[in-house]
Amino acid sequence: VIIQATLGCSFNKCTFCTMYESKHYKVRDLEDVFKDIDTMALYYKDTNKMFLADGDALNMETNHIIKILDYAYLKFPKLRRVSVYASSFNLQDKSLEELKLLKEKGLTLIYYGIESGSYEVLKRIQKPISNKKMIEGLNKAYQAQIKTSVTVILGVAGKKYSQEHIKQTANVINQLKVTYLSTLQLMLEKQREEKFIKNFDGEFEMLNEREMLEEQKSFLEQLNPSNKVIFRSNHVSNSLALAGTIPKDKQRLIAEVSYVIKNYLL
C-alpha cells in the first residue's frame, strides 16, 4: 500500500523531473495519515509492504516518521517492509543514530536517486551534491542496516559529458554497499527540454538509442562493487531490459548489451 505521508518534494529543483512541479511540499498531519492507514487496513489487512510517499519523505522529522511507523505496524500485523524515497540532502542530514532508530522501528528500504557521479553534471541538472556527501549518506544507511535501492540515469550528461558521467558514477557505486541498483534512460517532457538544455549552456545533445546502450555497457564494465548488488534495467524508459546480480552476472550482462548493439542497432 502507498501512504501519503508528505505532498511533493522538499527539494523539487532537478531539471529532469516534472513529477512534483504542481505540488507545494507539505508534511501531512499525523491525524490525516493515521486515518488513511485505518482506511487501508480495512480493505488490505494482509498488507506486508508499505511505501511512504511522496518524493523524499525521509525529509520528515525523525519522530514524525517513527509515529507513522509505529501506527502502521500496529494496524498491519503482517507488515514486514516499509520503504521511502530520500534525496541526497535529507539522507545526509539524518544522523547514524536517527537511521538506526528508524531501522529499529521498521523502516527497511530507502530509494535514492544518484543520477550521476559527476559533480559537473549534477550541477547542470540542478542537483548539486558532492560524491563525498552521497557516499557518506548511503554508507550511513548501510551502517544502520537499512537496504538501499539506487538509480542512475543514462544519457543525463548528453554527449559532451558522457564519458565523465559513466566513469564518475561507476566510481561512486564502487565505494558503496547498496542492495539494489537500477539504470534508467533520460526522458524529458516537452515543457522541461528548454530549461534542461539551457543549463548545459545550450550544448546538450541527446544520446540516440545506440549511444544509450554504449553508456550502459561502459557502466557495467566499470562496476566493481565490494558486495553483491541486484541490478535491473527494467524501467519503462529502458530500451533493453536487463536483470542480474553483480559481480556474478556482470560478464553475461555486458555480453547481452554488446549483442544488441552489434546485431540490432545501426
Short mmCIF file of C-alpha atoms in Angstrom, two decimals:
data_model
loop_
_atom_site.label_atom_id
_atom_site.label_comp_id
_atom_site.label_asym_id
_atom_site.label_seq_id
_atom_site.Cartn_x
_atom_site.Cartn_y
_atom_site.Cartn_z
CA VAL A 1 0.00 0.00 0.00
CA ILE A 2 1.02 3.61 -0.56
CA ILE A 3 0.50 6.03 2.30
CA GLN A 4 0.69 9.75 1.54
CA ALA A 5 2.92 10.96 4.36
CA THR A 6 4.01 14.13 2.54
CA LEU A 7 2.95 16.04 -0.54
CA GLY A 8 5.52 16.82 -3.21
CA CYS A 9 9.29 17.02 -2.85
CA SER A 10 11.15 19.24 -0.39
CA PHE A 11 13.88 19.96 -2.98
CA ASN A 12 11.96 19.91 -6.26
CA LYS A 13 14.61 21.68 -8.37
CA CYS A 14 16.01 18.85 -10.53
CA THR A 15 15.63 19.91 -14.17
CA PHE A 16 14.89 16.39 -15.45
CA CYS A 17 11.91 15.84 -13.14
CA THR A 18 8.35 17.15 -13.52
CA MET A 19 6.79 14.73 -11.05
CA TYR A 20 6.00 17.25 -8.33
CA GLU A 21 6.03 20.63 -10.09
CA SER A 22 2.29 21.15 -9.49
CA LYS A 23 2.60 20.47 -5.74
CA HIS A 24 3.82 22.56 -2.84
CA TYR A 25 5.80 20.47 -0.37
CA LYS A 26 3.93 19.72 2.82
CA VAL A 27 4.22 17.26 5.68
CA ARG A 28 0.74 15.89 6.29
CA ASP A 29 -0.75 15.99 9.78
CA LEU A 30 -0.39 12.74 11.68
CA GLU A 31 -4.14 12.55 12.24
CA ASP A 32 -4.75 12.55 8.48
CA VAL A 33 -2.05 9.95 7.85
CA PHE A 34 -3.48 7.73 10.57
CA LYS A 35 -6.95 8.00 9.00
CA ASP A 36 -5.52 6.81 5.68
CA ILE A 37 -3.79 3.89 7.40
CA ASP A 38 -7.07 2.98 9.14
CA THR A 39 -8.93 3.02 5.81
CA MET A 40 -6.33 0.90 4.03
CA ALA A 41 -6.25 -1.56 6.92
CA LEU A 42 -9.98 -2.17 6.46
CA TYR A 43 -9.52 -3.28 2.86
CA TYR A 44 -5.97 -4.64 2.81
CA LYS A 45 -5.47 -6.19 6.23
CA ASP A 46 -2.92 -8.71 4.92
CA THR A 47 -0.61 -6.00 3.56
CA ASN A 48 3.07 -6.80 4.06
CA LYS A 49 4.68 -3.89 2.17
CA MET A 50 4.14 -0.15 2.53
CA PHE A 51 5.60 2.87 0.76
CA LEU A 52 5.53 6.31 2.36
CA ALA A 53 5.02 8.90 -0.39
CA ASP A 54 5.86 11.48 -1.87
CA GLY A 55 9.20 12.46 -3.39
CA ASP A 56 11.51 12.44 -0.38
CA ALA A 57 9.51 11.60 2.71
CA LEU A 58 12.71 10.95 4.66
CA ASN A 59 12.78 14.74 4.96
CA MET A 60 10.18 14.47 7.73
CA GLU A 61 11.34 14.87 11.32
CA THR A 62 12.54 11.52 12.66
CA ASN A 63 9.98 11.43 15.48
CA HIS A 64 7.20 12.10 12.97
CA ILE A 65 8.31 9.14 10.85
CA ILE A 66 8.54 6.92 13.93
CA LYS A 67 4.94 7.70 14.91
CA ILE A 68 3.79 6.71 11.40
CA LEU A 69 5.85 3.50 11.54
CA ASP A 70 4.52 2.54 14.96
CA TYR A 71 0.94 3.09 13.85
CA ALA A 72 1.43 1.23 10.57
CA TYR A 73 2.88 -1.86 12.22
CA LEU A 74 0.09 -1.77 14.79
CA LYS A 75 -2.62 -1.70 12.11
CA PHE A 76 -0.98 -4.17 9.69
CA PRO A 77 0.06 -7.28 11.65
CA LYS A 78 1.75 -8.84 8.59
CA LEU A 79 3.72 -5.73 7.64
CA ARG A 80 7.38 -6.57 7.07
CA ARG A 81 8.70 -3.83 4.78
CA VAL A 82 8.28 -0.06 4.82
CA SER A 83 10.12 1.95 2.18
CA VAL A 84 10.59 5.63 1.41
CA TYR A 85 12.22 7.94 -1.12
CA ALA A 86 15.16 10.00 0.11
CA SER A 87 17.03 12.84 -1.52
CA SER A 88 20.79 13.19 -1.30
CA PHE A 89 20.30 16.12 1.02
CA ASN A 90 17.91 14.71 3.61
CA LEU A 91 19.78 11.40 3.89
CA GLN A 92 22.93 13.42 4.52
CA ASP A 93 21.06 15.37 7.24
CA LYS A 94 19.96 12.28 9.17
CA SER A 95 22.45 11.11 11.80
CA LEU A 96 23.53 7.49 12.05
CA GLU A 97 21.68 7.26 15.37
CA GLU A 98 18.46 8.52 13.74
CA LEU A 99 18.77 5.99 10.91
CA LYS A 100 19.41 3.16 13.35
CA LEU A 101 16.30 4.16 15.29
CA LEU A 102 14.24 4.25 12.08
CA LYS A 103 15.51 0.78 11.20
CA GLU A 104 14.61 -0.46 14.67
CA LYS A 105 11.10 0.95 14.17
CA GLY A 106 10.67 -0.81 10.83
CA LEU A 107 12.00 1.40 8.02
CA THR A 108 13.66 -1.25 5.87
CA LEU A 109 14.34 0.25 2.42
CA ILE A 110 15.39 3.65 1.05
CA TYR A 111 15.06 4.59 -2.63
CA TYR A 112 17.71 7.09 -3.70
CA GLY A 113 18.48 8.80 -6.99
CA ILE A 114 22.22 9.09 -7.59
CA GLU A 115 21.54 10.15 -11.21
CA SER A 116 25.24 10.83 -11.86
CA GLY A 117 28.53 10.64 -10.01
CA SER A 118 29.83 13.68 -11.88
CA TYR A 119 29.53 16.88 -9.87
CA GLU A 120 29.69 18.84 -13.11
CA VAL A 121 26.62 17.00 -14.42
CA LEU A 122 24.81 17.21 -11.08
CA LYS A 123 25.29 20.99 -11.03
CA ARG A 124 23.86 21.26 -14.52
CA ILE A 125 20.76 19.23 -13.65
CA GLN A 126 20.37 21.36 -10.50
CA LYS A 127 21.06 18.58 -8.03
CA PRO A 128 24.44 19.75 -6.73
CA ILE A 129 25.82 17.37 -4.12
CA SER A 130 29.36 16.07 -3.91
CA ASN A 131 30.35 12.43 -4.32
CA LYS A 132 31.70 12.51 -0.79
CA LYS A 133 28.33 13.50 0.67
CA MET A 134 26.43 10.94 -1.41
CA ILE A 135 28.80 8.19 -0.34
CA GLU A 136 28.64 9.26 3.32
CA GLY A 137 24.84 9.33 3.28
CA LEU A 138 24.36 5.96 1.62
CA ASN A 139 27.03 4.30 3.74
CA LYS A 140 25.28 5.63 6.85
CA ALA A 141 22.16 3.82 5.71
CA TYR A 142 24.23 0.65 5.27
CA GLN A 143 25.70 1.02 8.76
CA ALA A 144 22.15 1.38 10.08
CA GLN A 145 21.29 -1.88 8.24
CA ILE A 146 18.70 -0.17 6.04
CA LYS A 147 18.66 -1.53 2.50
CA THR A 148 19.14 0.96 -0.33
CA SER A 149 17.92 0.95 -3.92
CA VAL A 150 19.78 3.49 -6.06
CA THR A 151 19.11 4.73 -9.58
CA VAL A 152 21.41 6.09 -12.29
CA ILE A 153 20.21 7.96 -15.39
CA LEU A 154 21.82 7.01 -18.68
CA GLY A 155 22.06 9.90 -21.13
CA VAL A 156 21.62 12.58 -18.46
CA ALA A 157 25.02 14.09 -19.30
CA GLY A 158 24.44 14.28 -23.04
CA LYS A 159 27.25 13.57 -25.49
CA LYS A 160 29.77 16.10 -24.17
CA TYR A 161 29.99 14.74 -20.62
CA SER A 162 29.09 11.10 -21.33
CA GLN A 163 32.45 9.52 -20.51
CA GLU A 164 32.91 11.58 -17.34
CA HIS A 165 29.34 10.74 -16.27
CA ILE A 166 29.84 6.99 -16.58
CA LYS A 167 33.34 6.93 -15.08
CA GLN A 168 32.42 9.01 -12.04
CA THR A 169 29.10 7.22 -11.49
CA ALA A 170 30.72 3.78 -11.51
CA ASN A 171 33.36 5.12 -9.14
CA VAL A 172 30.65 6.19 -6.68
CA ILE A 173 28.86 2.82 -6.85
CA ASN A 174 32.15 1.00 -6.27
CA GLN A 175 32.52 2.83 -2.95
CA LEU A 176 29.06 1.87 -1.70
CA LYS A 177 27.31 -1.18 -0.30
CA VAL A 178 23.88 -0.80 -1.89
CA THR A 179 21.34 -3.61 -2.17
CA TYR A 180 19.71 -2.71 -5.49
CA LEU A 181 20.98 -0.75 -8.49
CA SER A 182 18.91 0.34 -11.49
CA THR A 183 19.63 2.30 -14.63
CA LEU A 184 17.01 4.45 -16.35
CA GLN A 185 17.29 6.28 -19.65
CA LEU A 186 16.77 10.04 -19.79
CA MET A 187 13.29 11.04 -20.92
CA LEU A 188 12.43 14.74 -20.97
CA GLU A 189 8.91 16.12 -21.10
CA LYS A 190 8.47 18.88 -23.67
CA GLN A 191 7.97 21.63 -21.10
CA ARG A 192 11.32 20.78 -19.48
CA GLU A 193 13.56 20.44 -22.55
CA GLU A 194 14.39 24.13 -22.87
CA LYS A 195 15.25 24.55 -19.19
CA PHE A 196 17.28 21.35 -19.13
CA ILE A 197 19.34 22.23 -22.21
CA LYS A 198 19.89 25.83 -21.05
CA ASN A 199 21.80 24.58 -18.02
CA PHE A 200 24.26 22.86 -20.36
CA ASP A 201 24.98 26.24 -21.97
CA GLY A 202 22.81 25.21 -24.91
CA GLU A 203 25.29 22.47 -25.86
CA PHE A 204 23.30 19.45 -24.72
CA GLU A 205 22.92 16.71 -27.35
CA MET A 206 20.58 13.84 -26.56
CA LEU A 207 22.06 10.36 -26.93
CA ASN A 208 20.48 8.08 -29.51
CA GLU A 209 19.50 4.52 -28.68
CA ARG A 210 22.88 3.07 -29.62
CA GLU A 211 24.74 5.64 -27.54
CA MET A 212 22.47 4.96 -24.57
CA LEU A 213 23.37 1.27 -24.74
CA GLU A 214 27.05 2.11 -25.18
CA GLU A 215 26.79 4.02 -21.91
CA GLN A 216 25.04 1.04 -20.33
CA LYS A 217 27.82 -1.28 -21.48
CA SER A 218 30.58 1.04 -20.31
CA PHE A 219 28.88 1.46 -16.93
CA LEU A 220 28.63 -2.30 -16.42
CA GLU A 221 32.25 -2.78 -17.45
CA GLN A 222 33.44 -0.29 -14.82
CA LEU A 223 31.33 -1.65 -11.97
CA ASN A 224 33.33 -3.46 -9.29
CA PRO A 225 31.23 -3.28 -6.11
CA SER A 226 32.61 -4.79 -2.92
CA ASN A 227 29.32 -6.58 -2.20
CA LYS A 228 26.59 -8.40 -4.11
CA VAL A 229 24.30 -5.95 -5.92
CA ILE A 230 20.97 -6.83 -7.55
CA PHE A 231 20.91 -4.99 -10.89
CA ARG A 232 17.91 -4.11 -13.07
CA SER A 233 17.23 -2.00 -16.15
CA ASN A 234 13.50 -2.69 -16.48
CA HIS A 235 12.03 0.81 -16.19
CA VAL A 236 9.64 1.90 -18.95
CA SER A 237 12.38 4.23 -20.24
CA ASN A 238 14.88 1.44 -20.86
CA SER A 239 15.31 0.27 -24.45
CA LEU A 240 16.82 -3.01 -23.23
CA ALA A 241 15.66 -4.85 -20.12
CA LEU A 242 18.48 -6.41 -18.14
CA ALA A 243 18.47 -8.35 -14.89
CA GLY A 244 21.21 -9.98 -12.89
CA THR A 245 23.43 -9.89 -9.85
CA ILE A 246 26.78 -8.14 -9.89
CA PRO A 247 29.54 -9.31 -9.86
CA LYS A 248 28.25 -12.83 -10.61
CA ASP A 249 26.37 -11.91 -13.79
CA LYS A 250 28.49 -8.97 -14.88
CA GLN A 251 30.02 -10.58 -17.98
CA ARG A 252 26.66 -12.01 -19.09
CA LEU A 253 25.02 -8.60 -18.81
CA ILE A 254 27.83 -6.98 -20.81
CA ALA A 255 27.52 -9.69 -23.45
CA GLU A 256 23.76 -9.14 -23.75
CA VAL A 257 24.19 -5.41 -24.31
CA SER A 258 27.04 -5.99 -26.76
CA TYR A 259 24.95 -8.46 -28.75
CA VAL A 260 22.09 -5.99 -29.16
CA ILE A 261 24.43 -3.15 -30.14
CA LYS A 262 26.17 -5.32 -32.72
CA ASN A 263 23.17 -7.08 -34.23
CA TYR A 264 20.18 -4.75 -33.94
CA LEU A 265 21.40 -1.16 -33.94
CA LEU A 266 22.92 0.63 -36.93
#
